[in-house]
Amino acid sequence: AELKVSSDLTLSGRLPEATLSGRVVLDEGTIRIPTIGERGEVAIVDAEVGEIGDDTIPDEVAGASPMAMLGGLRISALRVEVDEGVWLESEDARIQIRGDILVTRAGAEPRIFGDLEVVRGSYALRVGPLRREFDIERGLVQFYGTPDLVRFMSKSGVPHWTHTLSI
């Protein structure tokens, strides 16, 4: 992802079990999403957040990778505002989004609550040598705090996840 971000964050406590809270605004930029049918993991965390002095790192964390140090990080009511300048992009899609979500994490799995609205976009359906372009007029994705979002959304007939796309 390449994003212009502003924030007002508070990190309290000691690593590896510190608590993060506050507000993050995604002002503009692009979030790369996998193409439908594309396999593999998608890294959503790839950011340098600065250096932490040795005197603040407990011995059990010293020498651990940055992600291992953040593994016990608690997230308390982190509000993420997505402004209209943010786009989701893949090889087949370009989608403008906006909305507000609330992120919490007390254990291993983050919980996400809130709505992301699809403002507009386009999608190209490829079937063999054929390619059909669709305009996306609007949409809505609602998050209800499900612990494993990908597994949850991929199940059929689950009543707690709703979405609409008008093409």
mmCIF file with all atom_site columns, C-alpha atoms in Angstrom:
data_model
loop_
_atom_site.group_PDB
_atom_site.id
_atom_site.type_symbol
_atom_site.label_atom_id
_atom_site.label_alt_id
_atom_site.label_comp_id
_atom_site.label_asym_id
_atom_site.label_entity_id
_atom_site.label_seq_id
_atom_site.pdbx_PDB_ins_code
_atom_site.Cartn_x
_atom_site.Cartn_y
_atom_site.Cartn_z
_atom_site.occupancy
_atom_site.B_iso_or_equiv
_atom_site.pdbx_formal_charge
_atom_site.auth_seq_id
_atom_site.auth_comp_id
_atom_site.auth_asym_id
_atom_site.auth_atom_id
_atom_site.pdbx_PDB_model_num
ATOM 1   C CA . ALA A 1 1   ? 0.000   0.000   0.000   1.00 0.00 ? 1   ALA A CA 1
ATOM 2   C CA . GLU A 1 2   ? 1.057   3.566   -0.625  1.00 0.00 ? 2   GLU A CA 1
ATOM 3   C CA . LEU A 1 3   ? -0.944  5.897   1.605   1.00 0.00 ? 3   LEU A CA 1
ATOM 4   C CA . LYS A 1 4   ? -0.822  9.433   2.927   1.00 0.00 ? 4   LYS A CA 1
ATOM 5   C CA . VAL A 1 5   ? -1.749  9.018   6.589   1.00 0.00 ? 5   VAL A CA 1
ATOM 6   C CA . SER A 1 6   ? -2.282  11.384  9.489   1.00 0.00 ? 6   SER A CA 1
ATOM 7   C CA . SER A 1 7   ? -2.730  10.188  13.043  1.00 0.00 ? 7   SER A CA 1
ATOM 8   C CA . ASP A 1 8   ? -3.139  10.978  16.692  1.00 0.00 ? 8   ASP A CA 1
ATOM 9   C CA . LEU A 1 9   ? -1.960  7.809   18.436  1.00 0.00 ? 9   LEU A CA 1
ATOM 10  C CA . THR A 1 10  ? -1.101  6.879   21.992  1.00 0.00 ? 10  THR A CA 1
ATOM 11  C CA . LEU A 1 11  ? 1.121   3.927   22.893  1.00 0.00 ? 11  LEU A CA 1
ATOM 12  C CA . SER A 1 12  ? 1.051   3.168   26.612  1.00 0.00 ? 12  SER A CA 1
ATOM 13  C CA . GLY A 1 13  ? 2.668   0.438   28.667  1.00 0.00 ? 13  GLY A CA 1
ATOM 14  C CA . ARG A 1 14  ? 5.742   -1.634  27.946  1.00 0.00 ? 14  ARG A CA 1
ATOM 15  C CA . LEU A 1 15  ? 6.435   -3.904  24.997  1.00 0.00 ? 15  LEU A CA 1
ATOM 16  C CA . PRO A 1 16  ? 5.507   -6.579  24.180  1.00 0.00 ? 16  PRO A CA 1
ATOM 17  C CA . GLU A 1 17  ? 2.118   -5.908  25.832  1.00 0.00 ? 17  GLU A CA 1
ATOM 18  C CA . ALA A 1 18  ? 1.679   -2.182  25.240  1.00 0.00 ? 18  ALA A CA 1
ATOM 19  C CA . THR A 1 19  ? -1.704  -0.688  24.307  1.00 0.00 ? 19  THR A CA 1
ATOM 20  C CA . LEU A 1 20  ? -2.289  1.356   21.145  1.00 0.00 ? 20  LEU A CA 1
ATOM 21  C CA . SER A 1 21  ? -5.245  3.725   20.912  1.00 0.00 ? 21  SER A CA 1
ATOM 22  C CA . GLY A 1 22  ? -6.252  6.845   19.024  1.00 0.00 ? 22  GLY A CA 1
ATOM 23  C CA . ARG A 1 23  ? -7.152  7.819   15.502  1.00 0.00 ? 23  ARG A CA 1
ATOM 24  C CA . VAL A 1 24  ? -5.653  7.181   12.059  1.00 0.00 ? 24  VAL A CA 1
ATOM 25  C CA . VAL A 1 25  ? -6.857  8.976   8.930   1.00 0.00 ? 25  VAL A CA 1
ATOM 26  C CA . LEU A 1 26  ? -6.089  7.454   5.537   1.00 0.00 ? 26  LEU A CA 1
ATOM 27  C CA . ASP A 1 27  ? -6.136  10.655  3.479   1.00 0.00 ? 27  ASP A CA 1
ATOM 28  C CA . GLU A 1 28  ? -5.235  9.342   0.041   1.00 0.00 ? 28  GLU A CA 1
ATOM 29  C CA . GLY A 1 29  ? -3.403  6.565   -1.714  1.00 0.00 ? 29  GLY A CA 1
ATOM 30  C CA . THR A 1 30  ? -3.679  3.050   -3.011  1.00 0.00 ? 30  THR A CA 1
ATOM 31  C CA . ILE A 1 31  ? -4.121  -0.296  -1.267  1.00 0.00 ? 31  ILE A CA 1
ATOM 32  C CA . ARG A 1 32  ? -3.161  -3.237  -3.464  1.00 0.00 ? 32  ARG A CA 1
ATOM 33  C CA . ILE A 1 33  ? -5.600  -6.144  -3.247  1.00 0.00 ? 33  ILE A CA 1
ATOM 34  C CA . PRO A 1 34  ? -5.168  -9.600  -4.785  1.00 0.00 ? 34  PRO A CA 1
ATOM 35  C CA . THR A 1 35  ? -6.800  -10.393 -8.093  1.00 0.00 ? 35  THR A CA 1
ATOM 36  C CA . ILE A 1 36  ? -9.728  -12.800 -7.762  1.00 0.00 ? 36  ILE A CA 1
ATOM 37  C CA . GLY A 1 37  ? -8.333  -16.314 -7.950  1.00 0.00 ? 37  GLY A CA 1
ATOM 38  C CA . GLU A 1 38  ? -4.814  -15.139 -7.045  1.00 0.00 ? 38  GLU A CA 1
ATOM 39  C CA . ARG A 1 39  ? -3.215  -17.329 -4.388  1.00 0.00 ? 39  ARG A CA 1
ATOM 40  C CA . GLY A 1 40  ? -0.766  -16.391 -1.702  1.00 0.00 ? 40  GLY A CA 1
ATOM 41  C CA . GLU A 1 41  ? -0.551  -14.247 1.378   1.00 0.00 ? 41  GLU A CA 1
ATOM 42  C CA . VAL A 1 42  ? -1.071  -10.517 1.269   1.00 0.00 ? 42  VAL A CA 1
ATOM 43  C CA . ALA A 1 43  ? 1.107   -8.431  3.592   1.00 0.00 ? 43  ALA A CA 1
ATOM 44  C CA . ILE A 1 44  ? -0.941  -5.548  4.959   1.00 0.00 ? 44  ILE A CA 1
ATOM 45  C CA . VAL A 1 45  ? 1.716   -4.368  7.404   1.00 0.00 ? 45  VAL A CA 1
ATOM 46  C CA . ASP A 1 46  ? 4.881   -3.080  5.786   1.00 0.00 ? 46  ASP A CA 1
ATOM 47  C CA . ALA A 1 47  ? 5.700   0.185   7.464   1.00 0.00 ? 47  ALA A CA 1
ATOM 48  C CA . GLU A 1 48  ? 8.679   1.635   9.272   1.00 0.00 ? 48  GLU A CA 1
ATOM 49  C CA . VAL A 1 49  ? 7.407   3.103   12.514  1.00 0.00 ? 49  VAL A CA 1
ATOM 50  C CA . GLY A 1 50  ? 10.671  4.418   13.933  1.00 0.00 ? 50  GLY A CA 1
ATOM 51  C CA . GLU A 1 51  ? 13.334  3.286   16.351  1.00 0.00 ? 51  GLU A CA 1
ATOM 52  C CA . ILE A 1 52  ? 12.756  2.368   19.979  1.00 0.00 ? 52  ILE A CA 1
ATOM 53  C CA . GLY A 1 53  ? 15.702  2.851   22.330  1.00 0.00 ? 53  GLY A CA 1
ATOM 54  C CA . ASP A 1 54  ? 17.261  -0.221  24.010  1.00 0.00 ? 54  ASP A CA 1
ATOM 55  C CA . ASP A 1 55  ? 16.294  1.022   27.461  1.00 0.00 ? 55  ASP A CA 1
ATOM 56  C CA . THR A 1 56  ? 12.585  0.587   26.665  1.00 0.00 ? 56  THR A CA 1
ATOM 57  C CA . ILE A 1 57  ? 12.760  -2.993  25.373  1.00 0.00 ? 57  ILE A CA 1
ATOM 58  C CA . PRO A 1 58  ? 12.455  -5.810  27.932  1.00 0.00 ? 58  PRO A CA 1
ATOM 59  C CA . ASP A 1 59  ? 15.105  -8.541  27.802  1.00 0.00 ? 59  ASP A CA 1
ATOM 60  C CA . GLU A 1 60  ? 12.615  -11.161 26.530  1.00 0.00 ? 60  GLU A CA 1
ATOM 61  C CA . VAL A 1 61  ? 11.873  -8.956  23.514  1.00 0.00 ? 61  VAL A CA 1
ATOM 62  C CA . ALA A 1 62  ? 15.406  -7.768  22.739  1.00 0.00 ? 62  ALA A CA 1
ATOM 63  C CA . GLY A 1 63  ? 16.654  -9.408  19.558  1.00 0.00 ? 63  GLY A CA 1
ATOM 64  C CA . ALA A 1 64  ? 13.158  -10.390 18.421  1.00 0.00 ? 64  ALA A CA 1
ATOM 65  C CA . SER A 1 65  ? 11.826  -9.346  15.033  1.00 0.00 ? 65  SER A CA 1
ATOM 66  C CA . PRO A 1 66  ? 9.707   -6.162  14.903  1.00 0.00 ? 66  PRO A CA 1
ATOM 67  C CA . MET A 1 67  ? 6.550   -8.202  14.271  1.00 0.00 ? 67  MET A CA 1
ATOM 68  C CA . ALA A 1 68  ? 7.332   -10.505 17.221  1.00 0.00 ? 68  ALA A CA 1
ATOM 69  C CA . MET A 1 69  ? 7.746   -7.437  19.449  1.00 0.00 ? 69  MET A CA 1
ATOM 70  C CA . LEU A 1 70  ? 4.282   -6.218  18.373  1.00 0.00 ? 70  LEU A CA 1
ATOM 71  C CA . GLY A 1 71  ? 2.643   -9.645  18.705  1.00 0.00 ? 71  GLY A CA 1
ATOM 72  C CA . GLY A 1 72  ? 1.285   -8.841  22.168  1.00 0.00 ? 72  GLY A CA 1
ATOM 73  C CA . LEU A 1 73  ? 0.237   -5.303  21.286  1.00 0.00 ? 73  LEU A CA 1
ATOM 74  C CA . ARG A 1 74  ? -3.265  -4.547  22.497  1.00 0.00 ? 74  ARG A CA 1
ATOM 75  C CA . ILE A 1 75  ? -5.384  -2.224  20.402  1.00 0.00 ? 75  ILE A CA 1
ATOM 76  C CA . SER A 1 76  ? -7.988  -0.253  22.280  1.00 0.00 ? 76  SER A CA 1
ATOM 77  C CA . ALA A 1 77  ? -10.602 1.549   20.185  1.00 0.00 ? 77  ALA A CA 1
ATOM 78  C CA . LEU A 1 78  ? -8.342  2.543   17.298  1.00 0.00 ? 78  LEU A CA 1
ATOM 79  C CA . ARG A 1 79  ? -10.512 4.597   14.959  1.00 0.00 ? 79  ARG A CA 1
ATOM 80  C CA . VAL A 1 80  ? -9.533  4.383   11.286  1.00 0.00 ? 80  VAL A CA 1
ATOM 81  C CA . GLU A 1 81  ? -11.081 6.984   8.996   1.00 0.00 ? 81  GLU A CA 1
ATOM 82  C CA . VAL A 1 82  ? -10.829 6.305   5.275   1.00 0.00 ? 82  VAL A CA 1
ATOM 83  C CA . ASP A 1 83  ? -11.202 9.459   3.175   1.00 0.00 ? 83  ASP A CA 1
ATOM 84  C CA . GLU A 1 84  ? -12.389 9.495   -0.450  1.00 0.00 ? 84  GLU A CA 1
ATOM 85  C CA . GLY A 1 85  ? -8.834  9.711   -1.759  1.00 0.00 ? 85  GLY A CA 1
ATOM 86  C CA . VAL A 1 86  ? -8.214  6.018   -0.967  1.00 0.00 ? 86  VAL A CA 1
ATOM 87  C CA . TRP A 1 87  ? -8.453  3.406   -3.718  1.00 0.00 ? 87  TRP A CA 1
ATOM 88  C CA . LEU A 1 88  ? -8.315  -0.393  -3.745  1.00 0.00 ? 88  LEU A CA 1
ATOM 89  C CA . GLU A 1 89  ? -6.483  -1.694  -6.815  1.00 0.00 ? 89  GLU A CA 1
ATOM 90  C CA . SER A 1 90  ? -5.805  -5.048  -8.405  1.00 0.00 ? 90  SER A CA 1
ATOM 91  C CA . GLU A 1 91  ? -5.061  -6.197  -11.907 1.00 0.00 ? 91  GLU A CA 1
ATOM 92  C CA . ASP A 1 92  ? -8.817  -6.326  -12.578 1.00 0.00 ? 92  ASP A CA 1
ATOM 93  C CA . ALA A 1 93  ? -10.287 -3.632  -10.313 1.00 0.00 ? 93  ALA A CA 1
ATOM 94  C CA . ARG A 1 94  ? -9.968  -0.022  -9.217  1.00 0.00 ? 94  ARG A CA 1
ATOM 95  C CA . ILE A 1 95  ? -12.380 0.911   -6.409  1.00 0.00 ? 95  ILE A CA 1
ATOM 96  C CA . GLN A 1 96  ? -12.712 4.168   -4.473  1.00 0.00 ? 96  GLN A CA 1
ATOM 97  C CA . ILE A 1 97  ? -13.677 3.707   -0.804  1.00 0.00 ? 97  ILE A CA 1
ATOM 98  C CA . ARG A 1 98  ? -14.496 5.809   2.267   1.00 0.00 ? 98  ARG A CA 1
ATOM 99  C CA . GLY A 1 99  ? -15.771 5.142   5.763   1.00 0.00 ? 99  GLY A CA 1
ATOM 100 C CA . ASP A 1 100 ? -14.954 4.630   9.401   1.00 0.00 ? 100 ASP A CA 1
ATOM 101 C CA . ILE A 1 101 ? -13.891 1.457   11.150  1.00 0.00 ? 101 ILE A CA 1
ATOM 102 C CA . LEU A 1 102 ? -12.985 0.718   14.744  1.00 0.00 ? 102 LEU A CA 1
ATOM 103 C CA . VAL A 1 103 ? -10.187 -1.777  15.437  1.00 0.00 ? 103 VAL A CA 1
ATOM 104 C CA . THR A 1 104 ? -9.634  -3.547  18.751  1.00 0.00 ? 104 THR A CA 1
ATOM 105 C CA . ARG A 1 105 ? -7.353  -6.399  19.773  1.00 0.00 ? 105 ARG A CA 1
ATOM 106 C CA . ALA A 1 106 ? -6.971  -7.972  23.188  1.00 0.00 ? 106 ALA A CA 1
ATOM 107 C CA . GLY A 1 107 ? -5.765  -11.402 22.034  1.00 0.00 ? 107 GLY A CA 1
ATOM 108 C CA . ALA A 1 108 ? -4.280  -12.812 18.878  1.00 0.00 ? 108 ALA A CA 1
ATOM 109 C CA . GLU A 1 109 ? -7.080  -11.767 16.531  1.00 0.00 ? 109 GLU A CA 1
ATOM 110 C CA . PRO A 1 110 ? -8.047  -8.159  15.772  1.00 0.00 ? 110 PRO A CA 1
ATOM 111 C CA . ARG A 1 111 ? -11.735 -7.232  15.730  1.00 0.00 ? 111 ARG A CA 1
ATOM 112 C CA . ILE A 1 112 ? -13.018 -4.767  13.139  1.00 0.00 ? 112 ILE A CA 1
ATOM 113 C CA . PHE A 1 113 ? -16.316 -2.910  13.414  1.00 0.00 ? 113 PHE A CA 1
ATOM 114 C CA . GLY A 1 114 ? -17.826 -0.324  11.061  1.00 0.00 ? 114 GLY A CA 1
ATOM 115 C CA . ASP A 1 115 ? -18.647 0.398   7.447   1.00 0.00 ? 115 ASP A CA 1
ATOM 116 C CA . LEU A 1 116 ? -16.620 0.965   4.314   1.00 0.00 ? 116 LEU A CA 1
ATOM 117 C CA . GLU A 1 117 ? -18.567 2.500   1.459   1.00 0.00 ? 117 GLU A CA 1
ATOM 118 C CA . VAL A 1 118 ? -17.665 1.877   -2.161  1.00 0.00 ? 118 VAL A CA 1
ATOM 119 C CA . VAL A 1 119 ? -17.963 5.285   -3.831  1.00 0.00 ? 119 VAL A CA 1
ATOM 120 C CA . ARG A 1 120 ? -17.306 4.151   -7.395  1.00 0.00 ? 120 ARG A CA 1
ATOM 121 C CA . GLY A 1 121 ? -14.978 1.989   -9.392  1.00 0.00 ? 121 GLY A CA 1
ATOM 122 C CA . SER A 1 122 ? -14.474 -0.401  -12.238 1.00 0.00 ? 122 SER A CA 1
ATOM 123 C CA . TYR A 1 123 ? -14.016 -4.121  -12.572 1.00 0.00 ? 123 TYR A CA 1
ATOM 124 C CA . ALA A 1 124 ? -12.826 -6.177  -15.539 1.00 0.00 ? 124 ALA A CA 1
ATOM 125 C CA . LEU A 1 125 ? -14.171 -9.717  -15.774 1.00 0.00 ? 125 LEU A CA 1
ATOM 126 C CA . ARG A 1 126 ? -11.856 -12.023 -17.703 1.00 0.00 ? 126 ARG A CA 1
ATOM 127 C CA . VAL A 1 127 ? -13.124 -15.325 -19.055 1.00 0.00 ? 127 VAL A CA 1
ATOM 128 C CA . GLY A 1 128 ? -10.582 -16.947 -21.332 1.00 0.00 ? 128 GLY A CA 1
ATOM 129 C CA . PRO A 1 129 ? -9.764  -14.466 -24.106 1.00 0.00 ? 129 PRO A CA 1
ATOM 130 C CA . LEU A 1 130 ? -12.846 -12.347 -23.350 1.00 0.00 ? 130 LEU A CA 1
ATOM 131 C CA . ARG A 1 131 ? -12.763 -9.267  -21.151 1.00 0.00 ? 131 ARG A CA 1
ATOM 132 C CA . ARG A 1 132 ? -15.853 -7.389  -19.988 1.00 0.00 ? 132 ARG A CA 1
ATOM 133 C CA . GLU A 1 133 ? -15.632 -4.013  -18.170 1.00 0.00 ? 133 GLU A CA 1
ATOM 134 C CA . PHE A 1 134 ? -18.132 -3.087  -15.447 1.00 0.00 ? 134 PHE A CA 1
ATOM 135 C CA . ASP A 1 135 ? -18.623 0.236   -13.677 1.00 0.00 ? 135 ASP A CA 1
ATOM 136 C CA . ILE A 1 136 ? -19.232 -0.025  -9.950  1.00 0.00 ? 136 ILE A CA 1
ATOM 137 C CA . GLU A 1 137 ? -21.692 2.660   -8.874  1.00 0.00 ? 137 GLU A CA 1
ATOM 138 C CA . ARG A 1 138 ? -21.827 2.058   -5.126  1.00 0.00 ? 138 ARG A CA 1
ATOM 139 C CA . GLY A 1 139 ? -21.389 -0.577  -2.457  1.00 0.00 ? 139 GLY A CA 1
ATOM 140 C CA . LEU A 1 140 ? -21.103 -1.195  1.253   1.00 0.00 ? 140 LEU A CA 1
ATOM 141 C CA . VAL A 1 141 ? -19.045 -3.599  3.353   1.00 0.00 ? 141 VAL A CA 1
ATOM 142 C CA . GLN A 1 142 ? -20.008 -3.852  7.014   1.00 0.00 ? 142 GLN A CA 1
ATOM 143 C CA . PHE A 1 143 ? -17.682 -5.266  9.678   1.00 0.00 ? 143 PHE A CA 1
ATOM 144 C CA . TYR A 1 144 ? -19.154 -6.811  12.831  1.00 0.00 ? 144 TYR A CA 1
ATOM 145 C CA . GLY A 1 145 ? -16.016 -7.754  14.765  1.00 0.00 ? 145 GLY A CA 1
ATOM 146 C CA . THR A 1 146 ? -15.552 -11.232 13.357  1.00 0.00 ? 146 THR A CA 1
ATOM 147 C CA . PRO A 1 147 ? -12.205 -12.681 14.510  1.00 0.00 ? 147 PRO A CA 1
ATOM 148 C CA . ASP A 1 148 ? -11.203 -14.367 11.264  1.00 0.00 ? 148 ASP A CA 1
ATOM 149 C CA . LEU A 1 149 ? -12.545 -12.066 8.568   1.00 0.00 ? 149 LEU A CA 1
ATOM 150 C CA . VAL A 1 150 ? -11.296 -13.969 5.518   1.00 0.00 ? 150 VAL A CA 1
ATOM 151 C CA . ARG A 1 151 ? -12.601 -17.342 6.717   1.00 0.00 ? 151 ARG A CA 1
ATOM 152 C CA . PHE A 1 152 ? -15.839 -15.731 7.862   1.00 0.00 ? 152 PHE A CA 1
ATOM 153 C CA . MET A 1 153 ? -16.535 -13.937 4.578   1.00 0.00 ? 153 MET A CA 1
ATOM 154 C CA . SER A 1 154 ? -15.757 -16.993 2.478   1.00 0.00 ? 154 SER A CA 1
ATOM 155 C CA . LYS A 1 155 ? -18.470 -19.086 4.165   1.00 0.00 ? 155 LYS A CA 1
ATOM 156 C CA . SER A 1 156 ? -21.830 -19.047 2.453   1.00 0.00 ? 156 SER A CA 1
ATOM 157 C CA . GLY A 1 157 ? -25.059 -18.177 4.211   1.00 0.00 ? 157 GLY A CA 1
ATOM 158 C CA . VAL A 1 158 ? -23.508 -16.264 7.094   1.00 0.00 ? 158 VAL A CA 1
ATOM 159 C CA . PRO A 1 159 ? -26.001 -13.613 8.270   1.00 0.00 ? 159 PRO A CA 1
ATOM 160 C CA . HIS A 1 160 ? -23.562 -11.223 9.996   1.00 0.00 ? 160 HIS A CA 1
ATOM 161 C CA . TRP A 1 161 ? -21.681 -10.029 6.916   1.00 0.00 ? 161 TRP A CA 1
ATOM 162 C CA . THR A 1 162 ? -23.545 -7.973  4.359   1.00 0.00 ? 162 THR A CA 1
ATOM 163 C CA . HIS A 1 163 ? -22.453 -6.355  1.152   1.00 0.00 ? 163 HIS A CA 1
ATOM 164 C CA . THR A 1 164 ? -24.067 -4.757  -1.847  1.00 0.00 ? 164 THR A CA 1
ATOM 165 C CA . LEU A 1 165 ? -22.553 -3.756  -5.141  1.00 0.00 ? 165 LEU A CA 1
ATOM 166 C CA . SER A 1 166 ? -24.565 -2.093  -7.870  1.00 0.00 ? 166 SER A CA 1
ATOM 167 C CA . ILE A 1 167 ? -23.058 -2.614  -11.310 1.00 0.00 ? 167 ILE A CA 1
#
